[in-house]
Amino acid sequence: MESFFIYPALLFPAIPLMMTNFTHRYNSCAALVRKIHAEIIEKKIDTKDVMGRRYIAQIKTLTYRIKLIKLIQTLSGIALFSNLLTIFFKSKKLKSGQLFSIKNNSA
């Protein structure tokens, strides 16, 4: 009966850590987009020359990364919710005494 909780219990702390990690990545990418955009405006770079096209290509790449990070965070939230449901429903299948029982080997 104890093996029912091994996998959900191992995944439970990992999922929020993964979400935190991708939140930091999201913030970093968003800061880079803001920085590049500010450089374009500050230096008055024309988006039709070579340097301007490079900046625009970098912004497009970073915004694509941001979209992927949003997707990963959404899937991580779904994984956390399904993990909690698994733990909840498996605990309901066990009798309440079996869930928190302490084995006594001194028989």
PDB file of N, CA, C and O in Angstrom, residues 38-77:
ATOM      1  N   ALA A  38      14.454  49.140 -26.194  1.00  0.00           N
ATOM      2  CA  ALA A  38      14.920  50.450 -25.727  1.00  0.00           C
ATOM      3  C   ALA A  38      16.155  50.909 -26.500  1.00  0.00           C
ATOM      4  O   ALA A  38      16.303  52.099 -26.805  1.00  0.00           O
ATOM      5  N   GLU A  39      17.046  49.958 -26.816  1.00  0.00           N
ATOM      6  CA  GLU A  39      18.238  50.317 -27.616  1.00  0.00           C
ATOM      7  C   GLU A  39      17.841  50.805 -28.998  1.00  0.00           C
ATOM      8  O   GLU A  39      18.428  51.753 -29.521  1.00  0.00           O
ATOM      9  N   ILE A  40      16.889  50.135 -29.616  1.00  0.00           N
ATOM     10  CA  ILE A  40      16.440  50.542 -30.947  1.00  0.00           C
ATOM     11  C   ILE A  40      15.880  51.962 -30.906  1.00  0.00           C
ATOM     12  O   ILE A  40      16.185  52.792 -31.767  1.00  0.00           O
ATOM     13  N   ILE A  41      15.079  52.245 -29.905  1.00  0.00           N
ATOM     14  CA  ILE A  41      14.482  53.582 -29.794  1.00  0.00           C
ATOM     15  C   ILE A  41      15.531  54.616 -29.425  1.00  0.00           C
ATOM     16  O   ILE A  41      15.573  55.717 -29.998  1.00  0.00           O
ATOM     17  N   GLU A  42      16.421  54.288 -28.471  1.00  0.00           N
ATOM     18  CA  GLU A  42      17.425  55.248 -27.995  1.00  0.00           C
ATOM     19  C   GLU A  42      18.427  55.607 -29.084  1.00  0.00           C
ATOM     20  O   GLU A  42      18.771  56.775 -29.269  1.00  0.00           O
ATOM     21  N   LYS A  43      18.893  54.604 -29.811  1.00  0.00           N
ATOM     22  CA  LYS A  43      19.903  54.850 -30.850  1.00  0.00           C
ATOM     23  C   LYS A  43      19.290  55.215 -32.190  1.00  0.00           C
ATOM     24  O   LYS A  43      20.013  55.473 -33.157  1.00  0.00           O
ATOM     25  N   LYS A  44      17.957  55.192 -32.234  1.00  0.00           N
ATOM     26  CA  LYS A  44      17.228  55.519 -33.460  1.00  0.00           C
ATOM     27  C   LYS A  44      17.715  54.673 -34.639  1.00  0.00           C
ATOM     28  O   LYS A  44      18.056  55.185 -35.706  1.00  0.00           O
ATOM     29  N   ILE A  45      17.745  53.366 -34.407  1.00  0.00           N
ATOM     30  CA  ILE A  45      18.210  52.434 -35.428  1.00  0.00           C
ATOM     31  C   ILE A  45      17.082  52.187 -36.430  1.00  0.00           C
ATOM     32  O   ILE A  45      15.942  51.911 -36.047  1.00  0.00           O
ATOM     33  N   ASP A  46      17.418  52.269 -37.689  1.00  0.00           N
ATOM     34  CA  ASP A  46      16.440  52.007 -38.745  1.00  0.00           C
ATOM     35  C   ASP A  46      16.261  50.495 -38.866  1.00  0.00           C
ATOM     36  O   ASP A  46      17.235  49.741 -38.947  1.00  0.00           O
ATOM     37  N   THR A  47      15.034  50.043 -38.879  1.00  0.00           N
ATOM     38  CA  THR A  47      14.777  48.606 -38.938  1.00  0.00           C
ATOM     39  C   THR A  47      14.972  48.019 -40.331  1.00  0.00           C
ATOM     40  O   THR A  47      14.859  46.808 -40.505  1.00  0.00           O
ATOM     41  N   LYS A  48      15.320  48.859 -41.291  1.00  0.00           N
ATOM     42  CA  LYS A  48      15.518  48.361 -42.648  1.00  0.00           C
ATOM     43  C   LYS A  48      16.989  48.079 -42.948  1.00  0.00           C
ATOM     44  O   LYS A  48      17.286  47.379 -43.913  1.00  0.00           O
ATOM     45  N   ASP A  49      17.911  48.595 -42.136  1.00  0.00           N
ATOM     46  CA  ASP A  49      19.316  48.288 -42.388  1.00  0.00           C
ATOM     47  C   ASP A  49      19.690  46.962 -41.703  1.00  0.00           C
ATOM     48  O   ASP A  49      18.881  46.329 -41.041  1.00  0.00           O
ATOM     49  N   VAL A  50      20.941  46.542 -41.873  1.00  0.00           N
ATOM     50  CA  VAL A  50      21.389  45.228 -41.387  1.00  0.00           C
ATOM     51  C   VAL A  50      21.291  45.138 -39.870  1.00  0.00           C
ATOM     52  O   VAL A  50      20.806  44.137 -39.325  1.00  0.00           O
ATOM     53  N   MET A  51      21.747  46.144 -39.181  1.00  0.00           N
ATOM     54  CA  MET A  51      21.726  46.128 -37.716  1.00  0.00           C
ATOM     55  C   MET A  51      20.297  46.102 -37.184  1.00  0.00           C
ATOM     56  O   MET A  51      19.993  45.377 -36.238  1.00  0.00           O
ATOM     57  N   GLY A  52      19.427  46.853 -37.793  1.00  0.00           N
ATOM     58  CA  GLY A  52      18.032  46.869 -37.376  1.00  0.00           C
ATOM     59  C   GLY A  52      17.351  45.534 -37.595  1.00  0.00           C
ATOM     60  O   GLY A  52      16.575  45.066 -36.760  1.00  0.00           O
ATOM     61  N   ARG A  53      17.673  44.877 -38.724  1.00  0.00           N
ATOM     62  CA  ARG A  53      17.099  43.559 -38.982  1.00  0.00           C
ATOM     63  C   ARG A  53      17.586  42.527 -37.981  1.00  0.00           C
ATOM     64  O   ARG A  53      16.847  41.629 -37.594  1.00  0.00           O
ATOM     65  N   ARG A  54      18.835  42.667 -37.542  1.00  0.00           N
ATOM     66  CA  ARG A  54      19.355  41.750 -36.514  1.00  0.00           C
ATOM     67  C   ARG A  54      18.621  41.926 -35.191  1.00  0.00           C
ATOM     68  O   ARG A  54      18.276  40.948 -34.523  1.00  0.00           O
ATOM     69  N   TYR A  55      18.395  43.169 -34.832  1.00  0.00           N
ATOM     70  CA  TYR A  55      17.646  43.437 -33.599  1.00  0.00           C
ATOM     71  C   TYR A  55      16.228  42.860 -33.680  1.00  0.00           C
ATOM     72  O   TYR A  55      15.744  42.236 -32.733  1.00  0.00           O
ATOM     73  N   ILE A  56      15.587  43.076 -34.817  1.00  0.00           N
ATOM     74  CA  ILE A  56      14.223  42.570 -34.994  1.00  0.00           C
ATOM     75  C   ILE A  56      14.210  41.041 -34.950  1.00  0.00           C
ATOM     76  O   ILE A  56      13.314  40.433 -34.348  1.00  0.00           O
ATOM     77  N   ALA A  57      15.217  40.409 -35.567  1.00  0.00           N
ATOM     78  CA  ALA A  57      15.296  38.942 -35.535  1.00  0.00           C
ATOM     79  C   ALA A  57      15.495  38.439 -34.107  1.00  0.00           C
ATOM     80  O   ALA A  57      14.904  37.423 -33.708  1.00  0.00           O
ATOM     81  N   GLN A  58      16.302  39.143 -33.317  1.00  0.00           N
ATOM     82  CA  GLN A  58      16.498  38.759 -31.918  1.00  0.00           C
ATOM     83  C   GLN A  58      15.195  38.891 -31.122  1.00  0.00           C
ATOM     84  O   GLN A  58      14.860  38.025 -30.314  1.00  0.00           O
ATOM     85  N   ILE A  59      14.479  39.964 -31.362  1.00  0.00           N
ATOM     86  CA  ILE A  59      13.204  40.161 -30.660  1.00  0.00           C
ATOM     87  C   ILE A  59      12.210  39.059 -31.039  1.00  0.00           C
ATOM     88  O   ILE A  59      11.517  38.512 -30.173  1.00  0.00           O
ATOM     89  N   LYS A  60      12.165  38.693 -32.322  1.00  0.00           N
ATOM     90  CA  LYS A  60      11.256  37.620 -32.745  1.00  0.00           C
ATOM     91  C   LYS A  60      11.632  36.291 -32.094  1.00  0.00           C
ATOM     92  O   LYS A  60      10.757  35.539 -31.658  1.00  0.00           O
ATOM     93  N   THR A  61      12.918  36.008 -32.027  1.00  0.00           N
ATOM     94  CA  THR A  61      13.372  34.770 -31.393  1.00  0.00           C
ATOM     95  C   THR A  61      13.013  34.750 -29.912  1.00  0.00           C
ATOM     96  O   THR A  61      12.537  33.737 -29.391  1.00  0.00           O
ATOM     97  N   LEU A  62      13.231  35.866 -29.246  1.00  0.00           N
ATOM     98  CA  LEU A  62      12.926  35.930 -27.815  1.00  0.00           C
ATOM     99  C   LEU A  62      11.423  35.850 -27.545  1.00  0.00           C
ATOM    100  O   LEU A  62      11.002  35.215 -26.572  1.00  0.00           O
ATOM    101  N   THR A  63      10.610  36.475 -28.399  1.00  0.00           N
ATOM    102  CA  THR A  63       9.161  36.378 -28.194  1.00  0.00           C
ATOM    103  C   THR A  63       8.670  34.953 -28.452  1.00  0.00           C
ATOM    104  O   THR A  63       7.739  34.490 -27.786  1.00  0.00           O
ATOM    105  N   TYR A  64       9.300  34.239 -29.383  1.00  0.00           N
ATOM    106  CA  TYR A  64       8.958  32.832 -29.598  1.00  0.00           C
ATOM    107  C   TYR A  64       9.322  32.004 -28.364  1.00  0.00           C
ATOM    108  O   TYR A  64       8.556  31.144 -27.931  1.00  0.00           O
ATOM    109  N   ARG A  65      10.488  32.287 -27.794  1.00  0.00           N
ATOM    110  CA  ARG A  65      10.882  31.604 -26.559  1.00  0.00           C
ATOM    111  C   ARG A  65       9.900  31.886 -25.425  1.00  0.00           C
ATOM    112  O   ARG A  65       9.572  31.006 -24.640  1.00  0.00           O
ATOM    113  N   ILE A  66       9.450  33.122 -25.350  1.00  0.00           N
ATOM    114  CA  ILE A  66       8.480  33.487 -24.305  1.00  0.00           C
ATOM    115  C   ILE A  66       7.181  32.708 -24.481  1.00  0.00           C
ATOM    116  O   ILE A  66       6.597  32.221 -23.508  1.00  0.00           O
ATOM    117  N   LYS A  67       6.735  32.534 -25.724  1.00  0.00           N
ATOM    118  CA  LYS A  67       5.529  31.744 -25.972  1.00  0.00           C
ATOM    119  C   LYS A  67       5.729  30.296 -25.538  1.00  0.00           C
ATOM    120  O   LYS A  67       4.833  29.685 -24.948  1.00  0.00           O
ATOM    121  N   LEU A  68       6.898  29.729 -25.833  1.00  0.00           N
ATOM    122  CA  LEU A  68       7.179  28.349 -25.416  1.00  0.00           C
ATOM    123  C   LEU A  68       7.230  28.226 -23.894  1.00  0.00           C
ATOM    124  O   LEU A  68       6.732  27.248 -23.326  1.00  0.00           O
ATOM    125  N   ILE A  69       7.808  29.215 -23.240  1.00  0.00           N
ATOM    126  CA  ILE A  69       7.881  29.193 -21.773  1.00  0.00           C
ATOM    127  C   ILE A  69       6.482  29.269 -21.176  1.00  0.00           C
ATOM    128  O   ILE A  69       6.176  28.580 -20.200  1.00  0.00           O
ATOM    129  N   LYS A  70       5.604  30.099 -21.761  1.00  0.00           N
ATOM    130  CA  LYS A  70       4.216  30.167 -21.288  1.00  0.00           C
ATOM    131  C   LYS A  70       3.530  28.813 -21.418  1.00  0.00           C
ATOM    132  O   LYS A  70       2.795  28.386 -20.522  1.00  0.00           O
ATOM    133  N   LEU A  71       3.779  28.138 -22.539  1.00  0.00           N
ATOM    134  CA  LEU A  71       3.191  26.818 -22.754  1.00  0.00           C
ATOM    135  C   LEU A  71       3.707  25.821 -21.716  1.00  0.00           C
ATOM    136  O   LEU A  71       2.929  25.041 -21.142  1.00  0.00           O
ATOM    137  N   ILE A  72       5.010  25.851 -21.462  1.00  0.00           N
ATOM    138  CA  ILE A  72       5.597  24.942 -20.479  1.00  0.00           C
ATOM    139  C   ILE A  72       5.037  25.223 -19.087  1.00  0.00           C
ATOM    140  O   ILE A  72       4.739  24.295 -18.325  1.00  0.00           O
ATOM    141  N   GLN A  73       4.862  26.482 -18.738  1.00  0.00           N
ATOM    142  CA  GLN A  73       4.292  26.811 -17.431  1.00  0.00           C
ATOM    143  C   GLN A  73       2.847  26.335 -17.321  1.00  0.00           C
ATOM    144  O   GLN A  73       2.426  25.847 -16.270  1.00  0.00           O
ATOM    145  N   THR A  74       2.090  26.464 -18.392  1.00  0.00           N
ATOM    146  CA  THR A  74       0.713  25.983 -18.384  1.00  0.00           C
ATOM    147  C   THR A  74       0.671  24.471 -18.197  1.00  0.00           C
ATOM    148  O   THR A  74      -0.101  23.953 -17.382  1.00  0.00           O
ATOM    149  N   LEU A  75       1.516  23.759 -18.931  1.00  0.00           N
ATOM    150  CA  LEU A  75       1.558  22.307 -18.798  1.00  0.00           C
ATOM    151  C   LEU A  75       2.054  21.886 -17.414  1.00  0.00           C
ATOM    152  O   LEU A  75       1.604  20.874 -16.870  1.00  0.00           O
ATOM    153  N   SER A  76       2.957  22.654 -16.834  1.00  0.00           N
ATOM    154  CA  SER A  76       3.421  22.360 -15.471  1.00  0.00           C
ATOM    155  C   SER A  76       2.295  22.544 -14.463  1.00  0.00           C
ATOM    156  O   SER A  76       2.171  21.758 -13.515  1.00  0.00           O
ATOM    157  N   GLY A  77       1.483  23.556 -14.648  1.00  0.00           N
ATOM    158  CA  GLY A  77       0.335  23.748 -13.770  1.00  0.00           C
ATOM    159  C   GLY A  77      -0.661  22.609 -13.884  1.00  0.00           C
ATOM    160  O   GLY A  77      -1.195  22.132 -12.876  1.00  0.00           O
TER     161      GLY A  77
END
